[in-house]
mmCIF file of C-alpha atoms and ligand atoms in Angstrom:
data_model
loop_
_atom_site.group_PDB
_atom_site.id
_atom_site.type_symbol
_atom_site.label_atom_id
_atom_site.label_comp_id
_atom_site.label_asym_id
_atom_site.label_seq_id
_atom_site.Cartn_x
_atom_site.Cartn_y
_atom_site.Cartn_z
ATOM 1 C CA UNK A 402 0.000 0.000 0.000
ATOM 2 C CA UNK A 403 1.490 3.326 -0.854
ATOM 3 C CA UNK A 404 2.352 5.746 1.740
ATOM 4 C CA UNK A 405 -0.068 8.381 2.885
ATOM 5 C CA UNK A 406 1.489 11.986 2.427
ATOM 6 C CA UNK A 407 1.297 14.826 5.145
ATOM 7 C CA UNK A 408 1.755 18.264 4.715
ATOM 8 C CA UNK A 409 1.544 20.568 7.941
ATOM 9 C CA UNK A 410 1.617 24.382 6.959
ATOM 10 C CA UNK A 411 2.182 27.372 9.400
ATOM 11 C CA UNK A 412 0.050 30.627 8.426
ATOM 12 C CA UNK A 413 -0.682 33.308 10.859
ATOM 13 C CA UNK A 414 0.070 31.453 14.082
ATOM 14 C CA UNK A 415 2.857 31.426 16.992
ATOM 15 C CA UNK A 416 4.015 27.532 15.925
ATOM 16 C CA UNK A 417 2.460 26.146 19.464
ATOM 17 C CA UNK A 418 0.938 24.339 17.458
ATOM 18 C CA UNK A 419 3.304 22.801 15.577
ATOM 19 C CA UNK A 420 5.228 22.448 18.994
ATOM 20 C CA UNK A 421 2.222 20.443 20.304
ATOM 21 C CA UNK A 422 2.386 18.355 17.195
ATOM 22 C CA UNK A 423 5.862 17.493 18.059
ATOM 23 C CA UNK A 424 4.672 16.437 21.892
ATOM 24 C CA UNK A 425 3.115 13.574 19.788
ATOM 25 C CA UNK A 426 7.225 12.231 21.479
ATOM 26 C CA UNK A 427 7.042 8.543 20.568
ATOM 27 C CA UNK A 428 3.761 8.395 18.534
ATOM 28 C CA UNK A 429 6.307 10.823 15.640
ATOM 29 C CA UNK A 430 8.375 7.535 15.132
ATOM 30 C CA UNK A 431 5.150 5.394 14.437
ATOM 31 C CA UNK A 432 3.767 8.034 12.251
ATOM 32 C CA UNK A 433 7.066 7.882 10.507
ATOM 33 C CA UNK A 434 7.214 4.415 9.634
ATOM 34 C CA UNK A 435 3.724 4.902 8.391
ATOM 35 C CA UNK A 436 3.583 8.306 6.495
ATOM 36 C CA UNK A 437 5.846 10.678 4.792
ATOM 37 C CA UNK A 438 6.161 14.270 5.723
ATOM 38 C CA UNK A 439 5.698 16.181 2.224
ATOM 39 C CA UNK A 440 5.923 19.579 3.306
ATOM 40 C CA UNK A 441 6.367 21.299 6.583
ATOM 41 C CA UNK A 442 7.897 24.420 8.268
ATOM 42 C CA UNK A 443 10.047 21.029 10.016
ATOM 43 C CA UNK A 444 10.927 19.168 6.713
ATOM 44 C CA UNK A 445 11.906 22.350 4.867
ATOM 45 C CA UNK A 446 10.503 21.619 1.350
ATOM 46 C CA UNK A 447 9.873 24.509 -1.107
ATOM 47 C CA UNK A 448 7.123 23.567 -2.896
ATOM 48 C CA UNK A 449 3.895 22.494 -2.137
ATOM 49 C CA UNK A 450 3.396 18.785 -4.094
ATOM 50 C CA UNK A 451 0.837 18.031 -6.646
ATOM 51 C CA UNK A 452 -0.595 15.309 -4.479
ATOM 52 C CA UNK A 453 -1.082 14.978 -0.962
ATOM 53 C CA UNK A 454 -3.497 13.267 1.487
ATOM 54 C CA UNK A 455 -3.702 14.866 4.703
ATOM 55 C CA UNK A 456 -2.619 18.822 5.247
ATOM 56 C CA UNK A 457 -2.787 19.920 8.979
ATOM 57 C CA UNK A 458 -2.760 23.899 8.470
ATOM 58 C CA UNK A 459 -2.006 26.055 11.310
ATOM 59 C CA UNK A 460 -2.660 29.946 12.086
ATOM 60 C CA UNK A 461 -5.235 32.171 10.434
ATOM 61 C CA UNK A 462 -4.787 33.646 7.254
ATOM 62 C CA UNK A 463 -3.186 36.902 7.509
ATOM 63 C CA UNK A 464 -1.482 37.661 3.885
ATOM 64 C CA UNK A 465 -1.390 37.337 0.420
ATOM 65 C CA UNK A 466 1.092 34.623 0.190
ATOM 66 C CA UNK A 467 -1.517 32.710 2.888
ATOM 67 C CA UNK A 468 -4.007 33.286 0.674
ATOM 68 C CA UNK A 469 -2.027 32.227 -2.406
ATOM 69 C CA UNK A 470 -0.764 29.087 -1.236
ATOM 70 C CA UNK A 471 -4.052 28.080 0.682
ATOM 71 C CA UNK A 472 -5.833 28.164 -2.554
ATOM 72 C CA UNK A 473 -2.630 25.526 -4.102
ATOM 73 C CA UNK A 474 -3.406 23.615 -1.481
ATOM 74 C CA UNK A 475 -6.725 23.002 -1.619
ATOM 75 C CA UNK A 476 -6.099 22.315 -5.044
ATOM 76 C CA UNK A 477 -3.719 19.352 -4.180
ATOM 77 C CA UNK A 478 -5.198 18.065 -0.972
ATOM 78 C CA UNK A 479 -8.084 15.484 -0.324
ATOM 79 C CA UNK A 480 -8.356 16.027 3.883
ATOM 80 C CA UNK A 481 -7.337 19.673 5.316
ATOM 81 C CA UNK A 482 -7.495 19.964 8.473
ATOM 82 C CA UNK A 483 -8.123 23.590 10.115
ATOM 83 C CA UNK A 484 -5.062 23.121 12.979
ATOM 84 C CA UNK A 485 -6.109 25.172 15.921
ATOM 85 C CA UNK A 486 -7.993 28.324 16.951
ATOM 86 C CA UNK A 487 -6.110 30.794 14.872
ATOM 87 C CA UNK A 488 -7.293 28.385 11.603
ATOM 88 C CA UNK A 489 -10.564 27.654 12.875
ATOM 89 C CA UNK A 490 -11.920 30.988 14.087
ATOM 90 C CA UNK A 491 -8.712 33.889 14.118
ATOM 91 C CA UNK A 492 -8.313 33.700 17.443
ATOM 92 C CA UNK A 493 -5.220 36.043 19.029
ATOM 93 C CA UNK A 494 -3.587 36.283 15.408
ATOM 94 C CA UNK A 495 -7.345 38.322 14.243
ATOM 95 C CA UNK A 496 -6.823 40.944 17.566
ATOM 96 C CA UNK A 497 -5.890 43.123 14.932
ATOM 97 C CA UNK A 498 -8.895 43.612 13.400
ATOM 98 C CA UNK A 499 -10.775 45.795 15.732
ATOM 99 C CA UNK A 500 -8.184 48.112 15.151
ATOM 100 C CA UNK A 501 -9.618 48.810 11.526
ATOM 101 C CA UNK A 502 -7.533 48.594 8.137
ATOM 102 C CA UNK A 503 -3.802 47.389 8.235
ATOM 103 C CA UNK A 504 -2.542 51.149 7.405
ATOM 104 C CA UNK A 505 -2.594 52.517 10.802
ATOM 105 C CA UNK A 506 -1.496 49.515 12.144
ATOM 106 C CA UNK A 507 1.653 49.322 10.233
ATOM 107 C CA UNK A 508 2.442 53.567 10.309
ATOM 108 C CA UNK A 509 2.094 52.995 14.443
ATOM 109 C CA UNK A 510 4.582 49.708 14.358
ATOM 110 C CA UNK A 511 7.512 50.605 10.794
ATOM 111 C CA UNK A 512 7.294 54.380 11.178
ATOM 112 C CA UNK A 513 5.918 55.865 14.684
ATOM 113 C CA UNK A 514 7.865 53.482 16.583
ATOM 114 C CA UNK A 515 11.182 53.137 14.464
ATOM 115 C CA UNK A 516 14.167 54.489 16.114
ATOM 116 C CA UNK A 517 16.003 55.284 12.259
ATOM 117 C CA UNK A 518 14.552 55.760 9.325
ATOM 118 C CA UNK A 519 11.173 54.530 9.782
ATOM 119 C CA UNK A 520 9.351 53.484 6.371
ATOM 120 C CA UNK A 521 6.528 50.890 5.557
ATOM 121 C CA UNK A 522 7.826 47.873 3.948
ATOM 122 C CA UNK A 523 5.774 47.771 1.019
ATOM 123 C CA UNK A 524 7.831 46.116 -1.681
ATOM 124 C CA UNK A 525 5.190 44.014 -3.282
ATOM 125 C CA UNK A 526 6.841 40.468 -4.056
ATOM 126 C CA UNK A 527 9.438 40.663 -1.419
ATOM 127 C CA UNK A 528 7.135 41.403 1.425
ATOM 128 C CA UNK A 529 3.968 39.724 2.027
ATOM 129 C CA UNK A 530 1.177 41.966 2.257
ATOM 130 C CA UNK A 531 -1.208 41.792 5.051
ATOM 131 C CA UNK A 532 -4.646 41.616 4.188
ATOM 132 C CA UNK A 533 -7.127 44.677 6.102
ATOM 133 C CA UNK A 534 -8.574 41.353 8.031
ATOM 134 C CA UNK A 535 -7.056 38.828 9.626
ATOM 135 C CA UNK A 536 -9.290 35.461 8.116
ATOM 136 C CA UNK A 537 -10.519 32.043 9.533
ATOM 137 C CA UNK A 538 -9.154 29.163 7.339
ATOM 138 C CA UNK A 539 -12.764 28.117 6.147
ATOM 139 C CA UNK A 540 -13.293 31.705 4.320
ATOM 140 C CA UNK A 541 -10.719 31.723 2.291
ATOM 141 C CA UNK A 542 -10.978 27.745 1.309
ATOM 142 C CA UNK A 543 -13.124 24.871 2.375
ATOM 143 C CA UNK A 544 -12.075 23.036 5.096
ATOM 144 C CA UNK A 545 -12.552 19.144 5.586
ATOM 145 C CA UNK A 546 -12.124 19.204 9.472
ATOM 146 C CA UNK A 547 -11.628 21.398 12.254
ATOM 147 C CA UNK A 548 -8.982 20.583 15.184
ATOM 148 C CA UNK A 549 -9.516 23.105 17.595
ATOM 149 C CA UNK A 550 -7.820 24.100 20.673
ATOM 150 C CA UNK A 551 -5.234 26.744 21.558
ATOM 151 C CA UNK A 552 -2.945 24.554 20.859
ATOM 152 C CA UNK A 553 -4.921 21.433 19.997
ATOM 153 C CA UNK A 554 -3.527 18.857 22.722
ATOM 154 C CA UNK A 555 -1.471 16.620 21.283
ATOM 155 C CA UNK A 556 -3.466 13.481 22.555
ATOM 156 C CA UNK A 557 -6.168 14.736 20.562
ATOM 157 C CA UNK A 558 -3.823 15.594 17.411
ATOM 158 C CA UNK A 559 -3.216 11.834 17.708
ATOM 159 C CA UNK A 560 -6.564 10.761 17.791
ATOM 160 C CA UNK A 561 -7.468 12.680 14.412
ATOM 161 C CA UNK A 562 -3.916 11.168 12.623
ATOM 162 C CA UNK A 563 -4.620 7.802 13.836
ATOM 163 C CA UNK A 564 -8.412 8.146 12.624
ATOM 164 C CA UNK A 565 -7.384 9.675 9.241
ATOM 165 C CA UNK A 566 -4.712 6.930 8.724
ATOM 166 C CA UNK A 567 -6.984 4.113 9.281
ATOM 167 C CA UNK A 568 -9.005 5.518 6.607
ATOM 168 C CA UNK A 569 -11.836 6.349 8.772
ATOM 169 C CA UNK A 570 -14.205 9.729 6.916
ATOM 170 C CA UNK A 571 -13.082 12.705 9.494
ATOM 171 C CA UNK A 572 -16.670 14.128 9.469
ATOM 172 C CA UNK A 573 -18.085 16.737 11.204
ATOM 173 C CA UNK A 574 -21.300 14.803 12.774
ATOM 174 C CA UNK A 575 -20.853 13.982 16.369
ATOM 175 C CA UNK A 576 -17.443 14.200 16.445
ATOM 176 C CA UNK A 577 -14.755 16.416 18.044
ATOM 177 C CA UNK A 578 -13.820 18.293 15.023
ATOM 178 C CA UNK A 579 -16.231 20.731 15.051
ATOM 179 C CA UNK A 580 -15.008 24.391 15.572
ATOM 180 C CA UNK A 581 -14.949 25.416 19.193
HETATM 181 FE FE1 SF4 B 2059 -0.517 29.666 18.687
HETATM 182 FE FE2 SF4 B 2059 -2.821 29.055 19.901
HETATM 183 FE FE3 SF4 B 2059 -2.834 30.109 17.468
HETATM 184 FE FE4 SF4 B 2059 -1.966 27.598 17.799
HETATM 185 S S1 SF4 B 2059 -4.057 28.328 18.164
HETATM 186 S S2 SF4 B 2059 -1.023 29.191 16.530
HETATM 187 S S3 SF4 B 2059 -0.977 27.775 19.835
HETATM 188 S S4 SF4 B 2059 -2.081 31.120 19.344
#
């Protein structure tokens, strides 16, 4: 039987939880023998592939590169997985968005704040551009399942891998996948 492929991806998040992912301690060397990591902030792999089974995306979407490559991956995925509260609802990486559009935001932090030479790094293809609002995962693409938590224990990251690898449909009804 070929091996399933996993991508995890890290938007607009603080990595926790990709740090609780790698709590899974033992349960990492199973999954190895059993899967192969694709693409990941840990594997270091440029490019998203063509193909791949099971994508565990973390943070909320925040730029235009997010956007960009969330939209590739839906293209290429069967199961995503929103990884988190920052995927599933915005949670602290959307505390920006009371604050309005991203131009005050960015004047207050590049050019009231600087110390030298303060300017707004707006170089369009070298610098991501925020987006006015921070965004939930499931607005921007759809979303297979939702793994919620801030971060999502890893027990329970477990439980989802183990169900997904058996083959078992990660639905919504009556399970814990639903957003928080
Ligand atoms: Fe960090 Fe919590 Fe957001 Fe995960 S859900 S990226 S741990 S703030």
């Amino acid at each position: 039987m070929a091996r399933m492929k996993v991508a995890t991806v890290w938007f607009g998040g603080c990595s926790g939880c990709h740090m609780s992912f790698l709590d899974l301690d033992e349960f990492l060397i199973d999954l190895a023998a059993q899967v192969d990591i694709v693409y990941s902030p840990v594997a270091d792999v440029k490019e998203y592939p063509s193909h791949v089974d099971i994508c565990l995306i973390e943070g909320a979407v925040a730029n235009d590169e997010h956007v960009e490559l969330a939209h590739l991956i839906r293209q290429n995925t069967d199961i995503i997985i929103a990884f988190g509260d920052c995927a599933v609802t915005g949670n602290v990486t959307a505390m920006r968005n009371p604050l309005g559009t991203i131009e005050p935001i960015l004047q207050k932090v590049y050019v009231e704040a600087a110390t030298l030479h303060g300017r707004i790094p707006f170089e369009k293809g070298i610098v991501p551009q925020l987006l006015d609002r921070v965004l939930p995962l499931h607005q921007v693409i759809e979303v297979d399942a939702y793994l919620p938590g801030c971060p999502p224990p890893a027990e329970r990251i477990k439980a989802v891998l183990v169900k997904a690898l058996s083959g078992e449909p990660l639905t919504l009804e009556g399970s814990d996948l639903k957003p928080g």
